[in-house]
């Protein structure tokens, strides 16, 4: 009987520790700050003109774009689709994440968005804002780091998914690497479908020099995906 009590106590302690460990990193990440200008994005629309079924049917990889700016509303929708908050109380996001560990940060290389300076930005899903990291048009630098794929340099914006593996592996161990890669796919498909619903084009870019991309955007995380987005030519 004494042995059963000890086992029960150990199990309860493990469960409590797991819950505390799981949610603590989320709270710590809420206060990531950047010294540059912060832009409040328009509230995302929860209803659109295209059904999810139609967006799935029309989704394609698009590599040629018009030299036409995105609106701030379009950028807002794309970023919300990638990692936006969809449940305020528990801060759940638009893409599923193993154990709600949320290992991704979203960086944006802005080149042609109405009312927004060209530059490198970081998306804050908690405030639905973008913060300027460095001003200037870095699309060509990003293109060079991405094996000179011209669609990276010609898109209105490039959305970059940056992984911080330890957020997930600290909880799930080696299996966490697989979960992070799964999550990248979830986020990427959301970006594809939102771009399609907005009448925009995008393509998933996975061929690039990790260190060079990280240097361009100024992150110590691991870039996993680049999504150039623009108006379809």
Tab-separated table of C-alpha atoms in Angstrom, residues 20-30 101 167:
chain	number	residue	atom	x	y	z
A	20	UNK	CA	4.108	24.286	-15.378
A	21	UNK	CA	6.980	23.551	-17.742
A	22	UNK	CA	4.694	23.609	-20.752
A	23	UNK	CA	3.115	27.013	-20.188
A	24	UNK	CA	6.019	28.926	-18.669
A	25	UNK	CA	7.922	29.397	-21.961
A	26	UNK	CA	4.801	30.836	-23.628
A	27	UNK	CA	4.498	33.548	-20.980
A	28	UNK	CA	8.204	34.366	-21.203
A	29	UNK	CA	7.935	34.866	-24.957
A	30	UNK	CA	5.086	37.332	-24.642
A	101	UNK	CA	5.060	24.913	-27.233
A	167	UNK	CA	10.994	25.194	-26.944
